Coordinates of C-alpha atoms in Angstrom, one line a residue:
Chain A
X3 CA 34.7 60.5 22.9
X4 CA 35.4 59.9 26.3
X5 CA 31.8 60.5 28.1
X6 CA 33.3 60.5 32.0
X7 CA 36.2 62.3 33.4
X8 CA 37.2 62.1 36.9
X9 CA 33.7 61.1 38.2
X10 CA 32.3 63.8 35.8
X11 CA 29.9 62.6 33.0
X12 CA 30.2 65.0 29.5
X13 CA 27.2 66.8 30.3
X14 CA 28.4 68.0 33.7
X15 CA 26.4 65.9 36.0
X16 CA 28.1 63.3 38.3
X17 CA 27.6 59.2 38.2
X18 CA 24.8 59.5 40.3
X19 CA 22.8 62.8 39.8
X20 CA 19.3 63.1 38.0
X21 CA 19.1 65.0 35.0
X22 CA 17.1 68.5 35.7
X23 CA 13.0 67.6 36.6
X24 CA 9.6 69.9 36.1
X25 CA 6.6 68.2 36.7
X26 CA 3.3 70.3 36.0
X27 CA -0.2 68.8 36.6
X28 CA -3.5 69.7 35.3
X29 CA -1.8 70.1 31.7
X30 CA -4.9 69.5 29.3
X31 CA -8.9 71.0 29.4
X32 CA -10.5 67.9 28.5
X33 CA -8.8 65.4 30.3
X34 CA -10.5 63.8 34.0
X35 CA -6.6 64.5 34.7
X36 CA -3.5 65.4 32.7
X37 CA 0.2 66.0 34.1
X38 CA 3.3 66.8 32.3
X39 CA 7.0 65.0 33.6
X40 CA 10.7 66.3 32.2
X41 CA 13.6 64.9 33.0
X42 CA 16.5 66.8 30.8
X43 CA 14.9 67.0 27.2
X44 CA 12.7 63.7 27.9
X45 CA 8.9 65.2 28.0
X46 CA 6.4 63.4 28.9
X47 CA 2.1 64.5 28.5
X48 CA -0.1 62.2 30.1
X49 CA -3.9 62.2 30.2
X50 CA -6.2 60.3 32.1
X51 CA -10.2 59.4 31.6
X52 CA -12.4 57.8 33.2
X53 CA -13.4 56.2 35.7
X54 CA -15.9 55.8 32.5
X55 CA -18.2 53.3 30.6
X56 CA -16.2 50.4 28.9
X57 CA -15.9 50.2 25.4
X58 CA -16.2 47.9 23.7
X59 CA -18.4 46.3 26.0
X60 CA -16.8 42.9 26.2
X61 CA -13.5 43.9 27.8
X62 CA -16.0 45.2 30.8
X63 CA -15.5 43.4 34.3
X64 CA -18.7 42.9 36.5
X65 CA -16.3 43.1 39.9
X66 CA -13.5 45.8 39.0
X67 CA -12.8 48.8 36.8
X68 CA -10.1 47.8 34.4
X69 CA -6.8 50.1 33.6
X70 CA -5.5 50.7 30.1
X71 CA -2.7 52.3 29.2
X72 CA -1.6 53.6 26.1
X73 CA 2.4 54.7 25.3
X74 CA 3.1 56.4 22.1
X75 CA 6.0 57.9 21.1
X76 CA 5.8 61.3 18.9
X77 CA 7.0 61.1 15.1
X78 CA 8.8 64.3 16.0
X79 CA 9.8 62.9 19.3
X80 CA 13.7 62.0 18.4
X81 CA 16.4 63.2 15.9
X82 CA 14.8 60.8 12.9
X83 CA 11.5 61.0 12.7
X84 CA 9.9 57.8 13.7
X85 CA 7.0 56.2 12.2
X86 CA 3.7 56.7 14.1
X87 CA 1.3 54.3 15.0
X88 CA 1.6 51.3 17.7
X89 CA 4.3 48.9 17.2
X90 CA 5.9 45.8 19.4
X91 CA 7.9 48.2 21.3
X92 CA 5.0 50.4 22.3
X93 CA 2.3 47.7 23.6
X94 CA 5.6 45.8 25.6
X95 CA 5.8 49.5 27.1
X96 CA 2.3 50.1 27.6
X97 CA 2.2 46.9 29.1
X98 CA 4.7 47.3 31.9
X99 CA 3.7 50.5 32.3
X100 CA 0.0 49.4 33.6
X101 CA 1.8 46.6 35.8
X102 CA 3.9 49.0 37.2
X103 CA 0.8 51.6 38.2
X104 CA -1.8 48.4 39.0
X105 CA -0.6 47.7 42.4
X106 CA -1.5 51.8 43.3
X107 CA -4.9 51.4 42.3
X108 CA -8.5 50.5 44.1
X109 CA -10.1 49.2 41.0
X110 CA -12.3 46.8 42.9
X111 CA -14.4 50.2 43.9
X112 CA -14.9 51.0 40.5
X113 CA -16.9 48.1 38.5
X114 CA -17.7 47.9 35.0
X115 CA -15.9 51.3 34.2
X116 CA -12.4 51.7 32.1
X117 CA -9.3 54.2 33.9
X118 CA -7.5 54.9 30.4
X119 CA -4.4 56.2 30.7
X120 CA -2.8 57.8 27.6
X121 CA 0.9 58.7 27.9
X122 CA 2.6 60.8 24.9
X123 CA 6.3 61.2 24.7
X124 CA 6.8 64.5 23.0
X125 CA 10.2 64.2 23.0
X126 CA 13.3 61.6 23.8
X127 CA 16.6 61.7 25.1
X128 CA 16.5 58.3 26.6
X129 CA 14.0 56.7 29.5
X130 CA 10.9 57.7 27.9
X131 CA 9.1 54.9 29.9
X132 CA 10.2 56.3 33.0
X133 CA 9.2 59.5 32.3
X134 CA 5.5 58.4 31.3
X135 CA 5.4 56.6 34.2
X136 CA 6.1 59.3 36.4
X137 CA 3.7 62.3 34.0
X138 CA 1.0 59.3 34.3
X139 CA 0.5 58.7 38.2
X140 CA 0.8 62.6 38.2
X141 CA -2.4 62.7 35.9
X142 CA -4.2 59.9 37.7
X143 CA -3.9 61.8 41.3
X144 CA -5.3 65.4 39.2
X145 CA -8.2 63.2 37.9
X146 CA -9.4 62.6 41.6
X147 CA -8.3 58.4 41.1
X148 CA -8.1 57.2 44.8
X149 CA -4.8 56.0 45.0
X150 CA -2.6 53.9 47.7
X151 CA 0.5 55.9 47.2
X152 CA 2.9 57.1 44.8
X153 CA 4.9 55.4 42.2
X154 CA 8.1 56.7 40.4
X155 CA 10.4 55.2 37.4
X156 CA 14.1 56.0 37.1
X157 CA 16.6 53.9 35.1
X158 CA 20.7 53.3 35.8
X159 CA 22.8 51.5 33.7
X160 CA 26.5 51.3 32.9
X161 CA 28.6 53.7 30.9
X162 CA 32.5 53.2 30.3
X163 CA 32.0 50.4 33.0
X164 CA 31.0 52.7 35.4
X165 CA 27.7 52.6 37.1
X166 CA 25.6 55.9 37.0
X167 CA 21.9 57.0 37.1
X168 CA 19.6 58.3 34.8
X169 CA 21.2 57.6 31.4
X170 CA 20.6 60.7 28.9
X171 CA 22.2 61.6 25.6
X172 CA 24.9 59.8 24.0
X173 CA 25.3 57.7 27.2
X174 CA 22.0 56.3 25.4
X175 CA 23.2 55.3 22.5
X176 CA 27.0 54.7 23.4
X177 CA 26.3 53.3 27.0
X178 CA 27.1 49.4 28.0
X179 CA 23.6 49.0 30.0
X180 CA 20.1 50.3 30.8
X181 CA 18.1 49.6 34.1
X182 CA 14.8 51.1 34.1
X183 CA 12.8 50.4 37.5
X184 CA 9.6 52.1 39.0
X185 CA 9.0 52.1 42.4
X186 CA 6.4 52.2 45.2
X187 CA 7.7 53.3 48.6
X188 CA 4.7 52.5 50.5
X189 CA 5.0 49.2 49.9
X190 CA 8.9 49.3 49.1
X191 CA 8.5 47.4 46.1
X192 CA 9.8 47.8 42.4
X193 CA 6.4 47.3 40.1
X194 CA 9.1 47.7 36.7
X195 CA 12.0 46.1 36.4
X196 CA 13.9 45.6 33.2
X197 CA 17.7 45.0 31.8
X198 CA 19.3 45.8 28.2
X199 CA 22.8 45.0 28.5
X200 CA 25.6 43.0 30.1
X201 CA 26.8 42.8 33.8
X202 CA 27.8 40.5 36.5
X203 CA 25.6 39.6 39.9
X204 CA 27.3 42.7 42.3
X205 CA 26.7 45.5 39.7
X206 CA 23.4 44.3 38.9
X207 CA 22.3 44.1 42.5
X208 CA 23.9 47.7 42.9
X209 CA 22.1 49.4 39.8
X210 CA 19.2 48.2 41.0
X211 CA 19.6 49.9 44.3
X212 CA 20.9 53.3 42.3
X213 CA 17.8 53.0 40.6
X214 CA 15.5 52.6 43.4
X215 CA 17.5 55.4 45.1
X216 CA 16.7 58.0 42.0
X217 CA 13.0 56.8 42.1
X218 CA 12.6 58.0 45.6
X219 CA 13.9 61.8 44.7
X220 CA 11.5 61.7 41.6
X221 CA 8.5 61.1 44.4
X222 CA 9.3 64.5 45.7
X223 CA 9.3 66.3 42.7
X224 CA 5.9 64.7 42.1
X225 CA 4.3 65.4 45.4
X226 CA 5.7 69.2 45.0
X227 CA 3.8 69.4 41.8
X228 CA 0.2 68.2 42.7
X229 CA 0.9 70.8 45.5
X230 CA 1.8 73.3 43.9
X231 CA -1.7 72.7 41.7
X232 CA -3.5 72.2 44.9
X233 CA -2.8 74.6 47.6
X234 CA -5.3 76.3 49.5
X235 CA -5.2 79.5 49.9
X236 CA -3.7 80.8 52.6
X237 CA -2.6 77.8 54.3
X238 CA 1.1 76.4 54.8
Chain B
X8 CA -3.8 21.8 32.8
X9 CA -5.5 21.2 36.0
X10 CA -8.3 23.6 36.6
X11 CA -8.0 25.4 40.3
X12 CA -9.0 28.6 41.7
X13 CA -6.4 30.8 42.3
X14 CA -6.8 31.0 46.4
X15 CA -6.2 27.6 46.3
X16 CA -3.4 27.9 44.5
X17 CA -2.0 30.0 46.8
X18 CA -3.1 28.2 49.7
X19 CA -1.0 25.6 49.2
X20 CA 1.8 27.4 47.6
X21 CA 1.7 29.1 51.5
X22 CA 2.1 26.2 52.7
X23 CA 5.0 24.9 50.8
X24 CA 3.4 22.8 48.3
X25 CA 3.2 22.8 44.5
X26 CA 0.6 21.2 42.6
X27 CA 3.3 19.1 40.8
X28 CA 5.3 18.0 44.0
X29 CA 7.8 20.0 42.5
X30 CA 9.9 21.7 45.2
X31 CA 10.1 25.7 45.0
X32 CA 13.4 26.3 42.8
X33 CA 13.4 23.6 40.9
X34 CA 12.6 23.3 37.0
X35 CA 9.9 20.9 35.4
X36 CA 11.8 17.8 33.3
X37 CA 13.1 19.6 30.1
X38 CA 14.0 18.1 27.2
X39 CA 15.6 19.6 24.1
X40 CA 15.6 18.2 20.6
X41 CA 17.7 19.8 17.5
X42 CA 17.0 19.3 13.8
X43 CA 13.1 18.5 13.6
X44 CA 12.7 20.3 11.0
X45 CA 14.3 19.7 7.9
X46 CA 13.1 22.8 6.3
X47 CA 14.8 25.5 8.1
X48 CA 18.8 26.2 8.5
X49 CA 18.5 25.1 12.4
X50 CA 15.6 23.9 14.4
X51 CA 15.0 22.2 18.2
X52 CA 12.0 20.7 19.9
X53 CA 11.7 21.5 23.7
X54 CA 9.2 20.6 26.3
X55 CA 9.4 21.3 29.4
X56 CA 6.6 19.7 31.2
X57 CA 3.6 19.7 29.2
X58 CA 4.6 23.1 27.7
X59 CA 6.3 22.4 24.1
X60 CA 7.8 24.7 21.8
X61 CA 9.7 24.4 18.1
X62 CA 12.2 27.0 17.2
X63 CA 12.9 27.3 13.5
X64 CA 16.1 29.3 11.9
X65 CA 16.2 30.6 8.4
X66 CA 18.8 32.6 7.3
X67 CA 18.4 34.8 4.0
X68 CA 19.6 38.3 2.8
X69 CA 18.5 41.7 3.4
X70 CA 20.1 45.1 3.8
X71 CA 21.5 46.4 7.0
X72 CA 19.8 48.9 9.5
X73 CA 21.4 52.2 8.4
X74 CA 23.1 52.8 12.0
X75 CA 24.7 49.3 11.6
X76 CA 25.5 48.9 8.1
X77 CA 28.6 46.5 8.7
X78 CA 26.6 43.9 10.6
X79 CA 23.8 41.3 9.8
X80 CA 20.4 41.2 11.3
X81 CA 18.7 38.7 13.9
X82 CA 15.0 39.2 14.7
X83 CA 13.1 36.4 16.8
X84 CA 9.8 36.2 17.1
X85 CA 7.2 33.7 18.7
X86 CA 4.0 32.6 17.8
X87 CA 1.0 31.9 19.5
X88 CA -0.8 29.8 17.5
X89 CA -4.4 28.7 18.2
X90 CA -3.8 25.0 18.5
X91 CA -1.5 25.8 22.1
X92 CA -4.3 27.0 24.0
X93 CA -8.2 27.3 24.1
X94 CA -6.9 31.1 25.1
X95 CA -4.5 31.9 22.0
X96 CA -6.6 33.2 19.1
X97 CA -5.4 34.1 15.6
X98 CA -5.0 37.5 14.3
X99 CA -2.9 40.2 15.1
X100 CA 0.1 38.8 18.0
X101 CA -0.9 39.9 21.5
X102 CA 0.1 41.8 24.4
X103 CA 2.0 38.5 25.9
X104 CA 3.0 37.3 22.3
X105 CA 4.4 40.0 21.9
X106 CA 6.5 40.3 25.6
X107 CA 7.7 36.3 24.5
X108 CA 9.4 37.6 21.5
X109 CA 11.0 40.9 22.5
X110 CA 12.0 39.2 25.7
X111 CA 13.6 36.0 24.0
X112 CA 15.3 38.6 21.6
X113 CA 16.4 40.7 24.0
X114 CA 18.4 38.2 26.0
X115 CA 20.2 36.8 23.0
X116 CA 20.9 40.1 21.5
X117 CA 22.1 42.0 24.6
X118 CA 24.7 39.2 25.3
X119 CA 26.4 39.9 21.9
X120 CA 26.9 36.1 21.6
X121 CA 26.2 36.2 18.0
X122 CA 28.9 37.6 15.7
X123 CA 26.9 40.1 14.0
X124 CA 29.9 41.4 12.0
X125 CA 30.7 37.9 10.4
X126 CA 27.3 38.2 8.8
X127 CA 27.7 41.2 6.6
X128 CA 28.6 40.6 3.2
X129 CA 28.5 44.3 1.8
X130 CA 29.0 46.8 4.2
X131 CA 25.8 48.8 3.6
X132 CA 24.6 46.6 1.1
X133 CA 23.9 43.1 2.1
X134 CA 23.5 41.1 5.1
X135 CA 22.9 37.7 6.7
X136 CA 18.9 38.5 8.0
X137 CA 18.8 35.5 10.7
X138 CA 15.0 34.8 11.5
X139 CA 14.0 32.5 14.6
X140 CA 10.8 31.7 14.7
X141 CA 9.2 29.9 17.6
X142 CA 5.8 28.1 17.5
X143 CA 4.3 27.8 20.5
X144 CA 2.3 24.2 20.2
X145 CA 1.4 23.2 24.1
X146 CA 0.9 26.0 26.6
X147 CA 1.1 25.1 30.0
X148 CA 3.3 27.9 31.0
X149 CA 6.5 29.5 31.1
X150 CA 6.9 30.4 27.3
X151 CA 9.6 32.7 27.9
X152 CA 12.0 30.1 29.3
X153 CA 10.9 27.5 26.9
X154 CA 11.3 30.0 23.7
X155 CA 15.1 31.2 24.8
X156 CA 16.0 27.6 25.1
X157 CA 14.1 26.8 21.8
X158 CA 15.6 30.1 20.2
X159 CA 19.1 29.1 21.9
X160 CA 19.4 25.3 20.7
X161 CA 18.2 26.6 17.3
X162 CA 20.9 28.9 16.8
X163 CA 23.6 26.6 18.0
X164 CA 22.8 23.7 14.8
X165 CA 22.3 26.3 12.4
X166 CA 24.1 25.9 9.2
X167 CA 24.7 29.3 7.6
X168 CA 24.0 28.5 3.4
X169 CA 26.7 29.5 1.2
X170 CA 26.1 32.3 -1.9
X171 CA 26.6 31.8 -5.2
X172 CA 28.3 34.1 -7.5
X173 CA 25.4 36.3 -8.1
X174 CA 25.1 36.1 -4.0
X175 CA 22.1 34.3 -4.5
X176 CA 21.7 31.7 -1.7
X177 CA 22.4 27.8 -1.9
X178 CA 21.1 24.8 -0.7
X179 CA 24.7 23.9 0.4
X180 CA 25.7 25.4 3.9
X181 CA 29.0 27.3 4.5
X182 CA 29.7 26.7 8.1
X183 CA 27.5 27.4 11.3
X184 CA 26.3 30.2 12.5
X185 CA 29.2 32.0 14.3
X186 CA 28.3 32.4 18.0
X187 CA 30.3 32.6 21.1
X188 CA 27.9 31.9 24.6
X189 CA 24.7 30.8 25.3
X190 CA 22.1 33.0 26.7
X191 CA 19.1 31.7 28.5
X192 CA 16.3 32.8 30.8
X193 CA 15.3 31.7 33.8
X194 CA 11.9 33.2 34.9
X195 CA 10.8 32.8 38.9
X196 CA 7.6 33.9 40.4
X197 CA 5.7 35.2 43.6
X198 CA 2.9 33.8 44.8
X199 CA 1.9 35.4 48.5
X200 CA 5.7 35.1 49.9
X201 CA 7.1 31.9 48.0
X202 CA 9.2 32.6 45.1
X203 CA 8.8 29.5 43.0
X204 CA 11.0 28.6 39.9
X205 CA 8.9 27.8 36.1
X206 CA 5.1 28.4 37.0
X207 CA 3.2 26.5 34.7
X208 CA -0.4 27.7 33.7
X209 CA -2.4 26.5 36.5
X210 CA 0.6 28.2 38.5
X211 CA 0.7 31.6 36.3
X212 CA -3.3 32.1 37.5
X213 CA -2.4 33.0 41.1
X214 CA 1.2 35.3 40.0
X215 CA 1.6 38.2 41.6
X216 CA 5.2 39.0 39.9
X217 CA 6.8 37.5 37.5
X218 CA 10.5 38.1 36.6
X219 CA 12.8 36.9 34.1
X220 CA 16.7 36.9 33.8
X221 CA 18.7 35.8 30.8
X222 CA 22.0 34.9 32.1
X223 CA 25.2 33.5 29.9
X224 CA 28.8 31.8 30.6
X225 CA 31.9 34.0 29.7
X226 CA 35.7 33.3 30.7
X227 CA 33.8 31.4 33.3
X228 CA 32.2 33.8 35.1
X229 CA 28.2 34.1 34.8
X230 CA 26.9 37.7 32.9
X231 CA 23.6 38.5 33.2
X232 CA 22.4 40.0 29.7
X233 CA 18.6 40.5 30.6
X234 CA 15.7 41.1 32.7
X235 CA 12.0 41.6 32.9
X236 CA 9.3 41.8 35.2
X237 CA 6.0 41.0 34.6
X238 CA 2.8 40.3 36.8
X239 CA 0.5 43.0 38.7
X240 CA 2.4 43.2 41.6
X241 CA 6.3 43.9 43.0
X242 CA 8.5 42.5 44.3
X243 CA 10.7 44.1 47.6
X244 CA 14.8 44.4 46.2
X245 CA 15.7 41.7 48.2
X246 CA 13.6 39.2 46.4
X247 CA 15.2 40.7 43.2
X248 CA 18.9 40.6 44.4
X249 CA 17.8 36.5 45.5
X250 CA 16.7 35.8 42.2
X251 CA 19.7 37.1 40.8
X252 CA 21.7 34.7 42.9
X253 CA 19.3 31.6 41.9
X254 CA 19.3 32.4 38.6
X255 CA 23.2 31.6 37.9
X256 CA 22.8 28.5 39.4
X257 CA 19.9 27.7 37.7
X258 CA 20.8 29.4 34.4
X259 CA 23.7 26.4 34.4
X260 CA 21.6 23.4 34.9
X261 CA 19.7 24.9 31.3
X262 CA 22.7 25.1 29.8
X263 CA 24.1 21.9 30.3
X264 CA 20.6 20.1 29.0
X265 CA 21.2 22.3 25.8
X266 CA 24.9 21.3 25.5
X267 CA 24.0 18.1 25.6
X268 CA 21.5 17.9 23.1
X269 CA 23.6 19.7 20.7
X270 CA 26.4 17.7 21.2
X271 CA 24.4 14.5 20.8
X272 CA 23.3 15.5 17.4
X273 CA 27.0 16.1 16.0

């Protein structure tokens, strides 16, 4: 099947247009902070608790709060069911996934406490990290966590040798290359960067870009959310 | 491992000078050994510094991942055994364990260099199942690097062993392992402004990013087949899109110390 047609990709979008987005914050009752990220039929739940006491007790630091994050994929998440519990690919996720939201954070104002961040994928078409990402600074910002700025994930990648944004669908499974960045425009840096997949020096460097680029448009739809949650009454 | 604190490490990476002498973008002295162990199907020592790793190949039979039941299986892995480091403790792999393996394996799987489809032997049925396992034995930084070479050389002197009639496997070998490149990462980091090439341990304390490309040879041209970053901080895109252009250059100089070694041994 051919998956682009003159500049059009087979679910109608061109090379470098975002799938549809809904962000919705303030998701969950018992969460400090809970948002909710699509992108096309990616959905992302993430809570947030804490600042709160560290247990266990050891992991505790005397100077800063400490930030955990938790990924974890649904069974009923993709077409097979997949098995639950944590495995390889989930803690490399939930790793990068704290080192790309460390860099927003003031932990140094918050000893001896824990800022736990669980992120659930309820279901996935592709970039699920991404997604998280982008549901889990949403959640941190409704749980009143003072933060430096914003950060948002997108991925690019390469289908039918051509480079395009925001891989969904069969471009997932049939695609030549997958790019996943987050980024943080107040300091113009990318805090997650990976590569599946095989390209030369000039396409990297221009996915990259792409993906930066897509980032930056996810920002607003995040800012329009914690708006749209918290807007006086009355005012502009 | 030289005990510092990190400020300063990054003091004097500020003002152009690492610990080791070693100037910015260059490597520590690597060295790469095949067939130390006589045990597995293809082995190989490296060091690079005071880091040292052994990569051991075995390859049996198992049955095919249902979405790819034509080709054979390669899972690497690497181990963080307690005897590396007074920080590695036994149990269940951890976080960075874990990011070793999936990134050593990601680099040599994304760059296809391995013929998966001249290791089926029933389509569906049975498979070639190629394990690399890499021991970490000295820590003193930059395990991903040392691994993929490990993981790299390893694979190259692997002698596939031939089936018997009952598809049992042999002690006799059939042939090498069929491969086609040679994938390796290079893994730079930032410290303050200086992007510096291999941190070691010592280094690796004062890391604010970390990132990692696997690049390979094909038709002459340089492919790049993987990246990571790691560390708590970023890094602006134009620090990545230099990286990119050190790490062909770099990428090379690995490849020819692997080449060599190999060739050596036949």
């Amino acid at each position: 099947m051919e998956l682009i047609k003159d500049g059009i990709r087979y679910d109608g979008r061109k090379v470098d247009e975002l799938r549809p987005m809904e962000a919705k914050v303030g998701v969950l009752k018992n969460a400090d902070g809970s948002a909710m990220f699509k992108l096309g039929n990616t959905v992302a739940v993430a809570g947030v608790y804490g600042p709160r006491k560290v247990y266990p007790k050891h992991q505790e630091e005397a100077e800063r709060a400490i930030l955990r994050t938790k990924y974890n994929m649904a069974p009923f998440a993709t077409s097979e069911r997949n098995r639950p519990g944590t495995n390889r690919r989930s803690t490399e996720i939930s790793m990068v996934t704290r080192n790309a939201i460390l860099p927003l954070l003031f932990l140094d104002d918050f000893p001896k406490t824990a800022i736990d961040v669980h992120i659930e994928i309820l279901r996935a078409d592709a970039s699920t990290r991404c997604v998280g990402i982008n549901a889990a600074v949403l959640a941190l910002a409704d749980a009143g966590v003072p933060m430096r700025g914003f950060v948002a994930s997108c991925s690019a990648g390469i289908v039918e040798g051509k480079v395009v944004l925001d891989i969904a669908g069969k471009e997932d499974t049939e695609g030549e290359l997958d790019l996943p960045v987050a980024y943080y425009p107040e300091k113009d840096e990318v805090t997650l960067l990976q590569m599946d997949g095989i390209t030369n020096n000039a396409e990297a460097k221009e996915i990259i870009k792409l993906a930066v680029k897509g980032a930056k448009d996810m920002i607003e739809v995040q800012k329009n959310a914690l708006r749209e949650k918290y807007k006086l009454e009355g005012a502009e | 491992m030289i005990h510092m604190d990190p400020m300063s490490i990054r003091n004097s990476i500020d003002e152009g000078k690492r610990l080791d002498g070693r100037p910015m973008d260059k490597y520590r002295d690597i060295s790469v050994e095949v067939d130390v162990v006589g045990s597995a199907h293809g082995s190989a020592r490296v060091k690079m510094g005071d880091t040292e790793v052994i990569a051991g190949v075995k390859v049996e039979t198992g049955t095919p991942f249902g979405d790819r039941p034509d080709e054979g299986v390669l899972m690497v892995g690497a181990e963080f055994v307690p005897l590396a480091s007074a920080d590695f403790e036994s149990g269940p792999p951890s976080e960075g364990a874990i990011e070793v393996s999936r990134v050593t394996d990601r680099a040599i799987r994304e760059s296809k260099v391995v013929d998966f489809k001249k290791l089926c032997i029933t389509p569906g049925e049975k498979v070639r199942m190629v394990y690399v396992d890499v021991n970490v034995m000295n820590d003193d930084g930059n395990l991903i690097d040392a691994c993929s070479i490990a993981a790299l050389a390893a694979l190259l002197t692997t002698q596939v062993p031939k089936l018997d009639e009952d598809g049992n496997l042999t002690e006799e070998s059939e042939g090498p392992l069929p491969m086609n490149g040679k994938p390796v990462c290079t893994t730079f980091a930032k410290i303050g402004k200086q992007i510096i090439l291999d941190p070691t341990r010592t280094e690796g304390m004062a890391v604010d990013a970390r990132l990692t490309i696997g690049t390979f040879e094909k038709d002459g041209k340089i492919e790049f087949c993987a990246m990571q970053k790691g560390g708590i901080h970023g890094f602006a895109v134009k620090e990545l899109e230099q990286m990119i252009d050190m790490a062909e250059e770099k990428g090379k100089g690995v490849r020819e110390i692997v080449d060599w070694a190999v060739q050596k041994k036949k």
